[in-house]
Amino acid sequence: MAPSFDFWAKGSHKGTPVVIKMENPNWSIDEVEGLSDDDFLIGNTSAGPRDKARNKNAKQLTWVLLLKAHRAAGCLTSIASAFVSLGSVIRRRVSSGRTDADNTCSNENKTVKTRLYNCIKVFLWLSLLLLGFEIAAYFKGWHFGAPKLQLQYVFTSTYGVRDLFDLLYARWVLIRVEYFAPPLQFLANVCIVLFLIQSLDRLILCLGCFWIRFKQIKPIPKQGAVADLESGENGFFPMVLVQIPMCNEREVYQQSIAAVCNLDWPKSKILIQVLDDSDDPTTQLLIKDEVHKWQQEGANIVYRHRIIRDGYKAGNLKSAMGCSYVKDCEFVAIFDADFQPTPDFLKQTVPHFKDNEDVGLVQARWSFVNKDENLLTRLQNINLAFHFEVEQQVNGHFINFFGFNGTAGVWRIKALEDSGGWLERTTVEDMDIAVRAHLQGWKFIFLNDVECQCELPESYEAYRKQQHRWHSGPMQLFRLCLPDIIRAKISVWKKFNLIFLFFLLRKLVLPFYSFTLFCIILPMTMFVPEAELPAWVVCYIPATMSFLNILPAPKSFPFIVPYLLFENTMSVTKFNAMISGLFQLGSAYEWVVTKKSGRSSEGDLVSLVEKEPKHNRVGSEPNLEEMKADLIQEEEKKAKKKKHNRIYTKELALAFLLLTASARSLLSAQGIHFYFLLFQGISFLLVGLDLIGEQVL
């Protein structure tokens, strides 16, 4: 708003007219008749030019102040209306949403879940009580610029104790100094040490990745293997078994089967198994019909269905490997139902086995068709890009070991047999077989430049369940594998790497200190300020680690702050899962299939039909219209279903705990701590109200 003042010469108007122009005004003033100079004269009929100018300037300043006050009132009204709107949205979310306690199919142990939630609630109520106590003390005159000054106020004789409240607060200060601060500071120091060790490990991994990039190092198959592939049918084309395990994944089964059947490999040297564990009869019929279509097109593909679904995915793979025709195969490639390998996938991976008899696994990296779908998928892409390009590439190059990803990899069948085959003892059967193969001396190769497309979970509910399985399984496996690792005939360095780096540091320490340090200890230090967390622990090192994590996905740099906050938010789920797996609680043994959206299914299938109409590689053309009709019907059914949001109680309780601690930090003027707690609390609030990712049906 830019006010403009125009003064006319004295004429018929009396006084000083003022014209005020406003941009987008709620009300306008065309002309305001000001008071005349004579109205200000009391007992003096003559006034000099200087007095008239002074009166004129005073009236101008008054109008400017009035306009600024009007503008400030408008801003306050807008802010208030925005908060009212946000409050109504939150109220509607809470009233219409379902809490995570209502989720009957949740894979979290109810006892652990309830105990953790109750502990968080206790901390929340204590923090609210202490916040009220501290605010009352603040207005009573207990102003502390630094925690170390509080004892001076308590013991100084000049301050004195004026009433009962001062006596109570002085006693509280002494109690927390003597009893609460030392153990809290000790626990904080332990977490800081773990944080620094884990940050050092991550820094070393990043340096290894930089070295690989600088030297342009990548696995290259021996020259003879490539020449054999180029020589045609008589070259190096071993018998390959391709397995597609799936379970009730009707959104994506067509694209995975189509992609595998289009692999560029001699038909006589490839056998495809569709391992259907679906318990939905309609899905079973659809998958069986799709396999039958490809059989008519000449693909060497078979359909297998288990009636008794023991062991989840591990049991499915173990059952399939027991077929008599598997003994004729030398290698096995595994693809989950949402994975779409490129036609040259086998030609890029299998040659690495030739003349390398100690290589047991060749793993490709994942790429994602929906990485830009929403904020949740963007943040997942940052995490997984670091996992593949840094962790797996560096470990694969320097120590020839990393955790098998469960899909998009090719195994030497002899390595699987030497390692004991697929076992059903954990929900991370891929990591289990990788550890046992490593103990048998098999080497792994990671191909960072060979990608296989797949989907990321688009809803927080699906992502949360996936992360629970991914973080409970390793701890469960660690308890089972520890005796075997100790007794294994491998070098001390490999044992150290498996026990302390692979399991303890990256699977146990990371979720432990993330949750304990930033979600429990940091808020507690606001109410027990004698225990301190330095600013470099709260801000600088986490920001540096987030910067390193985001380097493999440079296009995601605008999301570095949301990524840092979201990782701390997810520490609740990861910590809960880690405890479940470590102590073998019920939820560690449960498998929940990650929900797929199948966003690329229809477009990929139609494009394949358009590209290859003569060969009809995807399906018969008369059935394409039926497929489209079925897809339309499915979309109509989904549209009729009402989407809802879940209310996550642990995340909401932690949100209010952190926001309460941020309010307390204002009393001691801790700037960085205040901003971190504020934004972290808002992050927990958004996740707790399920405002990140897609809604669920």
XYZ file of C-alpha atoms in Angstrom:
697
model
C 0.000 0.000 0.000
C 1.539 3.248 -1.094
C -0.243 6.392 0.169
C 0.114 9.505 -1.990
C -0.524 13.026 -0.764
C -1.398 15.916 -3.062
C -1.851 19.483 -1.749
C -3.751 22.079 -3.621
C -3.256 25.779 -3.481
C -5.725 27.643 -1.328
C -8.947 28.257 -3.199
C -12.529 27.670 -2.435
C -11.593 24.734 -0.202
C -10.911 25.484 3.369
C -8.101 23.630 5.090
C -5.780 21.031 3.596
C -7.365 18.388 1.312
C -5.675 14.953 1.341
C -6.023 12.331 -1.408
C -5.166 8.738 -0.401
C -4.660 5.972 -2.962
C -4.569 2.294 -1.882
C -3.780 -0.895 -3.776
C -6.683 -3.387 -3.487
C -8.379 -1.413 -0.673
C -11.201 -2.722 1.447
C -12.443 0.855 1.600
C -11.361 4.067 -0.111
C -11.080 7.731 0.762
C -11.345 10.104 -2.196
C -10.956 13.304 -0.287
C -10.636 14.074 3.369
C -11.270 17.574 4.566
C -8.631 18.359 7.108
C -8.888 20.925 9.856
C -8.016 24.468 8.887
C -5.064 26.222 10.370
C -7.356 28.600 12.162
C -8.918 25.754 14.124
C -5.639 25.221 15.931
C -5.312 28.864 16.993
C -6.185 29.508 20.632
C -5.917 33.106 21.712
C -3.602 33.864 18.867
C -5.123 34.937 15.561
C -1.834 34.969 13.714
C 0.451 32.008 13.061
C 3.696 31.952 11.196
C 4.445 29.801 8.133
C 6.577 27.442 10.261
C 3.634 26.680 12.624
C 1.329 26.037 9.674
C 3.833 23.612 8.118
C 4.252 21.840 11.448
C 0.487 21.359 11.807
C 0.275 20.129 8.232
C 3.034 17.529 8.788
C 1.416 16.319 12.019
C -1.873 15.665 10.232
C -0.076 13.815 7.438
C 1.753 11.603 9.963
C -1.529 10.850 11.716
C -3.083 9.564 8.477
C -0.029 7.453 7.692
C -0.161 5.866 11.146
C -3.885 5.196 10.750
C -3.304 3.480 7.411
C -0.482 1.351 8.817
C -2.693 0.361 11.735
C -5.416 -0.661 9.279
C -2.920 -2.748 7.335
C -1.631 -4.452 10.496
C -5.202 -5.215 11.550
C -5.839 -6.784 8.136
C -2.743 -8.974 8.447
C -3.730 -10.125 11.937
C -7.220 -10.917 10.671
C -5.775 -12.987 7.813
C -3.441 -14.883 10.144
C -6.265 -15.550 12.561
C -8.538 -16.808 9.791
C -5.719 -19.047 8.517
C -5.260 -20.583 11.977
C -9.011 -21.055 12.290
C -9.072 -22.805 8.901
C -6.127 -25.013 9.890
C -7.844 -25.862 13.152
C -11.036 -26.829 11.354
C -9.062 -29.022 8.937
C -7.336 -30.770 11.846
C -10.668 -31.191 13.633
C -12.227 -32.776 10.525
C -9.181 -35.037 10.120
C -9.394 -36.200 13.709
C -13.152 -36.746 13.568
C -13.202 -38.578 10.216
C -9.850 -40.364 10.393
C -9.053 -43.724 11.879
C -6.380 -44.154 14.484
C -3.630 -46.684 13.990
C -5.174 -48.596 16.881
C -8.199 -49.291 14.655
C -6.018 -51.021 12.081
C -6.784 -54.674 12.646
C -4.184 -55.824 10.114
C -1.368 -53.757 11.571
C 1.937 -55.607 11.731
C 3.069 -53.970 14.976
C 2.988 -55.876 18.230
C 0.095 -54.495 20.284
C 1.899 -54.793 23.626
C 5.031 -52.970 22.467
C 2.951 -50.419 20.624
C 0.817 -49.652 23.697
C 3.788 -49.477 26.063
C 5.722 -47.125 23.791
C 2.666 -44.920 23.327
C 2.010 -44.834 27.078
C 5.638 -43.865 27.765
C 5.391 -41.027 25.249
C 2.126 -39.876 26.843
C 3.760 -39.824 30.282
C 6.579 -37.645 28.919
C 3.991 -35.392 27.257
C 1.946 -34.800 30.403
C 5.066 -34.226 32.478
C 6.329 -31.718 29.924
C 3.014 -29.844 29.960
C 3.084 -29.739 33.761
C 6.681 -28.543 33.822
C 5.971 -25.969 31.105
C 3.234 -24.406 33.225
C 5.547 -24.482 36.234
C 8.386 -22.836 34.293
C 6.130 -20.134 32.834
C 4.846 -19.281 36.310
C 8.439 -19.115 37.563
C 9.379 -16.901 34.633
C 6.728 -14.345 35.510
C 7.752 -14.561 39.146
C 11.191 -13.287 38.187
C 13.211 -16.457 37.695
C 14.890 -15.307 34.472
C 17.893 -17.364 33.452
C 19.983 -16.525 30.435
C 22.032 -19.706 30.741
C 21.471 -22.931 32.674
C 24.685 -22.569 34.666
C 23.420 -19.335 36.232
C 20.516 -21.008 38.022
C 22.517 -22.204 41.031
C 23.769 -18.663 41.583
C 20.170 -17.486 41.879
C 19.254 -20.326 44.214
C 22.172 -19.946 46.646
C 22.678 -16.202 46.572
C 21.573 -14.557 49.816
C 20.399 -11.361 48.147
C 17.783 -13.162 46.078
C 16.021 -14.831 48.968
C 12.828 -16.863 49.048
C 9.755 -14.634 48.952
C 6.873 -17.130 49.095
C 5.926 -20.800 48.863
C 6.215 -20.887 45.085
C 9.796 -19.610 45.183
C 10.612 -22.262 47.766
C 9.124 -25.029 45.589
C 10.898 -23.831 42.462
C 14.227 -23.536 44.291
C 13.815 -27.109 45.532
C 12.972 -28.263 41.981
C 16.142 -26.634 40.647
C 18.240 -28.386 43.296
C 16.592 -31.772 42.601
C 17.140 -31.621 38.885
C 20.727 -30.424 39.319
C 21.563 -33.224 41.725
C 19.471 -36.159 40.479
C 18.140 -35.596 36.955
C 20.891 -33.733 35.137
C 23.830 -36.190 35.636
C 22.138 -39.355 34.258
C 20.492 -37.357 31.474
C 23.811 -35.794 30.506
C 25.472 -39.226 30.587
C 22.813 -40.705 28.292
C 23.117 -37.690 26.006
C 26.902 -38.125 25.812
C 26.514 -41.816 24.959
C 24.093 -40.978 22.157
C 26.420 -38.230 20.905
C 29.307 -40.714 20.726
C 27.138 -43.185 18.794
C 25.997 -40.348 16.553
C 29.586 -39.363 15.784
C 30.621 -42.968 15.058
C 27.690 -43.463 12.707
C 28.409 -40.121 11.005
C 32.056 -41.140 10.556
C 30.944 -44.418 8.974
C 28.706 -42.530 6.580
C 31.495 -40.092 5.734
C 33.873 -42.977 4.926
C 31.238 -44.538 2.661
C 30.816 -41.227 0.837
C 34.578 -40.902 0.372
C 34.631 -44.416 -1.065
C 31.864 -43.463 -3.481
C 33.770 -40.334 -4.537
C 36.858 -42.482 -5.143
C 34.877 -44.892 -7.334
C 33.486 -41.992 -9.338
C 36.835 -40.241 -9.625
C 38.568 -43.392 -10.844
C 35.497 -44.373 -12.924
C 35.566 -47.860 -11.434
C 32.820 -50.298 -12.348
C 32.566 -54.090 -12.665
C 33.375 -55.262 -16.173
C 32.737 -58.840 -17.329
C 35.642 -60.672 -18.864
C 36.158 -60.052 -22.543
C 35.354 -63.609 -23.489
C 31.882 -63.444 -21.943
C 30.897 -60.365 -23.961
C 32.260 -61.884 -27.154
C 30.283 -65.062 -26.512
C 27.066 -63.071 -26.133
C 27.668 -61.287 -29.421
C 28.372 -64.535 -31.231
C 24.686 -65.580 -31.212
C 22.900 -68.722 -30.076
C 26.113 -70.726 -29.746
C 27.676 -68.293 -27.291
C 27.529 -68.057 -23.474
C 23.819 -68.535 -22.818
C 23.443 -70.697 -19.695
C 20.031 -71.942 -18.592
C 18.367 -69.230 -16.482
C 15.360 -69.655 -14.215
C 13.325 -66.460 -13.733
C 11.019 -66.294 -10.710
C 8.218 -63.753 -10.121
C 6.826 -64.184 -6.582
C 3.568 -62.318 -5.986
C 0.673 -62.194 -3.554
C -2.644 -60.427 -4.249
C -0.920 -57.848 -6.455
C -3.473 -57.512 -9.219
C -2.430 -53.910 -9.928
C 1.018 -54.875 -11.263
C 1.080 -58.546 -12.297
C 0.629 -57.834 -16.017
C 3.543 -55.437 -16.347
C 6.011 -57.723 -14.549
C 5.016 -60.806 -16.561
C 5.156 -58.829 -19.809
C 8.594 -57.383 -18.996
C 10.062 -60.787 -18.081
C 8.606 -62.480 -21.168
C 10.265 -59.802 -23.295
C 13.759 -60.541 -21.943
C 16.274 -60.865 -24.769
C 17.483 -64.426 -24.126
C 17.142 -67.630 -26.191
C 13.759 -69.203 -25.448
C 15.330 -72.609 -25.017
C 17.630 -71.196 -22.304
C 15.062 -69.464 -20.099
C 12.249 -70.754 -17.894
C 9.845 -68.375 -16.153
C 8.016 -69.270 -12.940
C 5.056 -67.153 -11.811
C 4.831 -67.974 -8.084
C 1.344 -66.882 -7.074
C 0.592 -66.881 -3.341
C -2.670 -64.952 -3.747
C -5.579 -65.977 -1.555
C -8.055 -63.973 -3.640
C -9.714 -66.322 -6.203
C -10.305 -63.511 -8.708
C -6.646 -62.480 -8.633
C -5.584 -66.107 -9.070
C -7.745 -66.462 -12.187
C -6.445 -63.201 -13.671
C -2.787 -64.194 -13.175
C -3.375 -67.721 -14.467
C -5.114 -66.324 -17.562
C -2.214 -63.935 -18.200
C 0.286 -66.816 -17.999
C -1.851 -68.851 -20.397
C -1.801 -65.999 -22.942
C 1.984 -65.888 -22.865
C 2.189 -69.651 -23.181
C 0.177 -69.371 -26.388
C 2.674 -66.811 -27.641
C 5.488 -69.311 -27.191
C 6.956 -68.134 -23.885
C 8.465 -70.832 -21.667
C 6.406 -69.840 -18.612
C 4.644 -71.845 -15.889
C 2.123 -70.928 -13.176
C 2.487 -72.191 -9.594
C 0.080 -71.646 -6.719
C 0.502 -72.800 -3.130
C -2.566 -73.727 -1.135
C -0.678 -73.589 2.185
C 1.218 -70.295 2.312
C 3.785 -71.142 4.963
C 6.875 -68.970 5.195
C 5.588 -66.062 3.083
C 8.014 -65.160 0.280
C 10.803 -67.409 1.567
C 8.448 -70.377 1.652
C 7.233 -69.553 -1.849
C 10.764 -69.439 -3.281
C 11.807 -72.553 -1.377
C 8.849 -74.499 -2.749
C 9.596 -73.373 -6.311
C 13.248 -74.402 -6.067
C 12.111 -77.932 -5.238
C 10.716 -78.529 -8.723
C 12.479 -81.251 -10.711
C 13.219 -79.042 -13.727
C 15.214 -76.562 -11.633
C 18.212 -78.935 -11.628
C 18.727 -78.112 -15.319
C 19.191 -74.397 -14.538
C 22.493 -72.780 -13.567
C 21.260 -69.334 -12.513
C 18.051 -67.880 -11.090
C 16.856 -64.277 -11.526
C 14.234 -62.946 -9.091
C 11.821 -60.060 -9.729
C 9.061 -58.888 -7.423
C 5.635 -58.265 -8.924
C 6.145 -54.529 -9.491
C 9.576 -54.821 -11.161
C 10.052 -54.336 -14.888
C 13.482 -55.452 -16.131
C 14.714 -54.097 -19.447
C 15.016 -56.603 -22.333
C 18.832 -56.688 -22.026
C 18.834 -57.289 -18.252
C 20.201 -60.845 -18.457
C 22.790 -59.838 -21.063
C 24.091 -57.166 -18.671
C 24.204 -59.352 -15.558
C 24.850 -63.022 -16.476
C 28.239 -62.415 -18.236
C 29.741 -61.388 -14.866
C 29.506 -65.033 -13.762
C 31.629 -66.404 -16.616
C 35.096 -67.469 -15.441
C 34.277 -66.067 -11.956
C 33.376 -69.244 -10.109
C 33.425 -67.512 -6.708
C 30.738 -64.950 -7.692
C 27.401 -65.966 -6.208
C 25.241 -62.866 -6.799
C 24.985 -60.036 -9.313
C 22.675 -57.278 -8.079
C 21.204 -54.407 -10.143
C 20.000 -51.125 -8.658
C 16.408 -49.983 -8.574
C 14.846 -47.016 -10.341
C 11.378 -45.712 -9.623
C 8.544 -44.868 -11.981
C 6.753 -42.737 -9.377
C 9.610 -41.007 -7.550
C 8.089 -37.554 -8.277
C 4.516 -38.522 -7.388
C 4.392 -36.750 -4.008
C 6.622 -35.560 -1.176
C 6.749 -39.013 0.401
C 8.078 -40.688 -2.759
C 10.651 -37.916 -3.229
C 12.001 -38.467 0.280
C 12.105 -42.239 -0.242
C 14.039 -41.716 -3.472
C 16.722 -39.781 -1.539
C 17.145 -42.624 0.937
C 17.274 -45.404 -1.640
C 19.576 -43.487 -3.996
C 22.103 -43.249 -1.154
C 21.566 -46.916 -0.276
C 22.351 -48.129 -3.803
C 24.950 -45.688 -5.051
C 26.892 -45.300 -1.813
C 26.319 -48.196 0.577
C 25.916 -51.104 -1.828
C 28.312 -49.875 -4.505
C 31.119 -49.164 -2.008
C 30.645 -52.421 -0.085
C 30.375 -54.381 -3.313
C 33.624 -52.921 -4.661
C 35.798 -53.038 -1.535
C 34.576 -56.128 0.353
C 32.386 -57.958 -2.217
C 29.466 -58.106 0.213
C 26.159 -56.308 0.697
C 22.621 -57.279 1.602
C 20.652 -58.862 -1.230
C 17.700 -56.614 -2.062
C 15.301 -59.510 -2.603
C 14.695 -58.663 -6.247
C 16.409 -57.466 -9.451
C 19.311 -59.839 -8.838
C 20.736 -63.019 -10.380
C 21.947 -65.853 -8.142
C 24.176 -68.787 -8.972
C 22.005 -71.730 -7.906
C 25.059 -73.533 -6.508
C 25.624 -70.605 -4.124
C 22.030 -70.875 -2.877
C 22.420 -74.602 -2.301
C 25.779 -74.244 -0.497
C 24.237 -71.628 1.805
C 21.327 -73.844 2.821
C 18.675 -72.468 0.469
C 15.788 -70.213 1.386
C 14.871 -70.316 5.078
C 11.564 -69.222 6.570
C 12.943 -68.118 9.951
C 12.770 -64.344 9.308
C 10.864 -61.820 7.199
C 14.145 -60.654 5.583
C 14.914 -63.848 3.689
C 16.989 -61.849 1.189
C 19.399 -60.580 3.857
C 19.424 -64.008 5.485
C 20.606 -65.835 2.348
C 23.151 -63.068 1.614
C 24.770 -63.361 5.067
C 24.924 -67.162 4.886
C 26.406 -67.044 1.370
C 29.023 -64.540 2.551
C 29.972 -66.868 5.397
C 30.494 -69.618 2.789
C 32.971 -67.403 0.891
C 30.800 -66.342 -2.062
C 31.409 -62.882 -3.567
C 28.801 -60.342 -4.680
C 28.879 -57.839 -7.547
C 26.770 -54.661 -7.584
C 26.006 -53.025 -10.948
C 25.164 -49.381 -10.373
C 24.609 -48.715 -14.096
C 22.056 -51.524 -14.584
C 18.616 -50.380 -13.446
C 15.307 -52.141 -12.945
C 12.132 -50.090 -12.669
C 9.722 -50.530 -9.776
C 7.269 -48.612 -7.585
C 7.627 -46.742 -4.314
C 4.856 -46.826 -1.684
C 2.733 -43.714 -2.183
C 0.861 -43.740 1.132
C 2.396 -43.331 4.550
C 0.487 -46.372 5.795
C 2.141 -48.644 3.198
C 5.580 -47.077 3.716
C 5.299 -47.438 7.490
C 4.516 -51.145 7.248
C 7.382 -51.675 4.810
C 9.859 -49.915 7.093
C 8.659 -51.914 10.083
C 9.472 -55.156 8.261
C 12.798 -53.843 6.953
C 13.970 -52.832 10.464
C 12.575 -55.641 12.595
C 13.882 -58.445 10.361
C 17.607 -57.534 10.556
C 17.561 -57.525 14.349
C 15.779 -60.855 14.394
C 18.328 -62.210 11.914
C 21.227 -60.853 13.981
C 20.182 -62.912 17.005
C 19.981 -66.030 14.843
C 23.193 -65.483 12.853
C 25.543 -64.268 15.593
C 26.735 -67.768 16.649
C 27.283 -68.746 12.996
C 29.281 -65.574 12.342
C 31.522 -66.199 15.348
C 32.171 -69.827 14.318
C 32.592 -69.088 10.588
C 35.993 -69.678 8.970
C 36.377 -66.154 7.609
C 38.794 -63.371 8.433
C 38.501 -61.300 11.598
C 37.895 -58.191 9.477
C 34.856 -59.816 7.796
C 33.471 -60.852 11.181
C 33.981 -57.308 12.488
C 32.273 -55.870 9.416
C 29.270 -58.177 9.770
C 28.764 -57.797 13.511
C 29.691 -54.183 14.242
C 29.151 -52.355 10.950
C 26.512 -54.268 9.017
C 24.244 -55.207 11.939
C 24.980 -53.155 15.068
C 25.954 -49.765 13.654
C 23.685 -49.544 10.594
C 20.709 -51.585 11.794
C 20.606 -51.027 15.588
C 22.530 -47.869 16.511
C 21.006 -45.662 13.802
C 17.324 -46.013 14.837
C 18.287 -46.071 18.526
C 20.130 -42.755 18.695
C 17.824 -41.039 16.159
C 14.797 -41.672 18.346
C 16.455 -41.369 21.754
C 18.614 -38.318 21.080
C 16.305 -36.116 19.019
C 12.859 -37.214 20.232
C 13.430 -37.896 23.948
C 16.699 -36.445 25.268
C 16.535 -33.125 23.406
C 13.034 -32.236 24.714
C 14.039 -33.322 28.219
C 17.066 -31.014 28.208
C 14.670 -28.090 27.764
C 13.095 -28.902 31.143
C 16.384 -29.988 32.717
C 18.633 -27.309 31.190
C 21.613 -28.323 33.322
C 22.039 -31.207 30.849
C 23.040 -29.636 27.560
C 23.113 -30.660 23.918
C 25.546 -28.530 21.888
C 24.252 -26.708 18.844
C 26.554 -28.682 16.549
C 24.797 -31.893 17.617
C 21.335 -30.452 17.037
C 21.999 -28.582 13.810
C 25.364 -28.678 12.101
C 26.235 -32.390 11.987
C 22.672 -33.500 11.061
C 22.629 -30.908 8.285
C 26.016 -32.138 7.024
C 24.877 -35.773 7.061
C 21.677 -34.848 5.231
C 23.784 -33.026 2.643
C 25.890 -36.162 2.117
C 22.787 -38.344 1.895
C 21.263 -36.188 -0.785
C 24.345 -36.059 -3.029
C 23.402 -39.195 -5.047
C 20.070 -37.498 -5.895
C 21.146 -33.902 -6.665
C 17.736 -32.917 -8.053
C 16.343 -33.409 -4.553
C 18.404 -30.622 -2.931
C 15.300 -28.410 -2.388
C 13.976 -31.147 -0.086
C 17.002 -31.353 2.213
C 15.201 -29.793 5.211
C 12.026 -31.928 4.855
C 14.283 -34.962 4.439
C 16.135 -34.261 7.708
C 12.884 -33.744 9.612
C 11.147 -36.759 8.059
C 14.035 -39.105 8.862
C 13.778 -38.131 12.530
C 10.018 -38.614 12.346
C 10.423 -42.134 10.940
C 12.777 -43.002 13.812
C 9.711 -43.814 15.955
C 8.598 -46.594 13.609
C 12.158 -47.839 13.102
C 12.921 -47.864 16.835
C 9.706 -49.762 17.567
C 10.519 -52.283 14.808
C 14.100 -52.692 16.020
C 12.908 -53.506 19.558
C 10.370 -56.012 18.182
C 13.012 -57.816 16.156
C 15.707 -57.717 18.822
C 13.492 -59.295 21.490
C 11.599 -61.542 19.048
C 8.173 -60.073 19.659
C 5.171 -61.140 17.607
C 5.238 -58.401 14.979
C 8.768 -59.387 13.898
C 7.367 -62.570 12.317
C 4.502 -60.946 10.386
C 4.700 -60.142 6.687
C 2.503 -57.443 5.134
C 2.703 -57.069 1.349
C 3.500 -53.473 0.381
C 0.512 -51.951 -1.391
C 1.145 -51.143 -5.065
C -0.676 -48.517 -7.112
C 0.128 -49.904 -10.566
C 0.315 -46.404 -12.053
C 2.464 -47.553 -14.971
C 0.625 -50.778 -15.777
C -1.928 -49.583 -18.315
C 0.366 -47.176 -20.158
C 3.179 -49.723 -20.431
C 0.920 -52.456 -21.715
C -0.743 -50.275 -24.336
C 2.617 -48.905 -25.502
C 3.994 -52.420 -25.860
C 1.009 -53.430 -27.972
C 1.427 -50.360 -30.179
C 5.154 -50.954 -30.640
C 4.880 -54.662 -31.494
C 1.479 -55.251 -33.126
C 2.767 -58.056 -35.320
C 4.218 -60.168 -32.525
C 1.462 -59.256 -30.059
C 3.946 -59.717 -27.163
C 1.686 -58.406 -24.403
C -1.518 -60.228 -25.138
C -4.030 -60.960 -27.878
C -5.566 -57.830 -29.410
C -9.172 -58.967 -28.947
C -8.479 -59.107 -25.192
C -6.956 -55.626 -25.068
C -10.369 -53.979 -25.144
C -11.531 -56.326 -22.414
C -8.470 -55.371 -20.393
C -9.259 -51.676 -20.818
C -12.880 -52.295 -19.811
C -11.717 -54.146 -16.727
C -9.377 -51.285 -15.844
C -12.219 -48.776 -16.213
C -14.437 -50.873 -13.980
C -11.693 -51.111 -11.393
C -11.233 -47.340 -11.424
C -14.979 -46.846 -10.981
C -14.991 -49.211 -8.026
C -12.041 -47.404 -6.472
C -13.738 -44.042 -7.028
C -16.786 -45.272 -5.119
C -14.629 -46.283 -2.190
C -14.139 -43.474 0.281
C -10.559 -42.546 1.058
C -9.671 -41.855 4.650
C -6.707 -40.815 6.703
C -5.263 -42.602 9.677
C -4.421 -40.781 12.875
C -1.096 -42.021 14.248
C -1.195 -41.618 18.006
C 2.527 -42.027 18.774
C 3.483 -39.410 16.195
C 0.842 -36.979 17.462
C 1.925 -37.422 21.078
C 5.549 -36.777 20.110
C 4.462 -33.731 18.096
C 2.895 -32.105 21.153
C 5.872 -33.138 23.296
C 8.322 -31.426 20.933
C 6.132 -28.339 20.531
C 5.858 -28.055 24.313
C 9.637 -28.325 24.616
C 10.063 -25.641 21.958
C 7.859 -23.305 24.004
C 10.045 -23.999 27.057
C 13.211 -23.266 25.069
C 11.971 -19.716 24.495
C 12.246 -18.996 28.214
C 15.993 -19.695 28.148
C 16.521 -18.071 24.726
C 17.955 -21.172 23.035
C 17.555 -20.180 19.387
C 18.725 -23.220 17.397
C 17.084 -25.635 19.810
C 13.813 -23.716 19.560
C 13.705 -23.780 15.755
C 14.683 -27.446 15.580
C 12.041 -28.475 18.117
C 9.414 -26.299 16.464
C 9.898 -27.638 12.945
C 10.415 -31.212 14.151
C 7.181 -30.954 16.120
C 5.350 -29.669 13.045
C 6.807 -32.569 11.048
C 5.490 -35.073 13.584
C 2.124 -33.300 13.523
C 1.830 -33.562 9.729
C 2.784 -37.234 9.762
C 0.532 -37.978 12.742
C -2.444 -36.512 10.862
C -1.464 -38.460 7.713
C -0.944 -35.283 5.702
C 2.017 -36.734 3.801
C 1.607 -39.124 0.880
C -1.593 -40.480 -0.606
C -4.674 -41.393 1.360
C -5.570 -45.056 1.723
C -8.744 -46.822 0.673
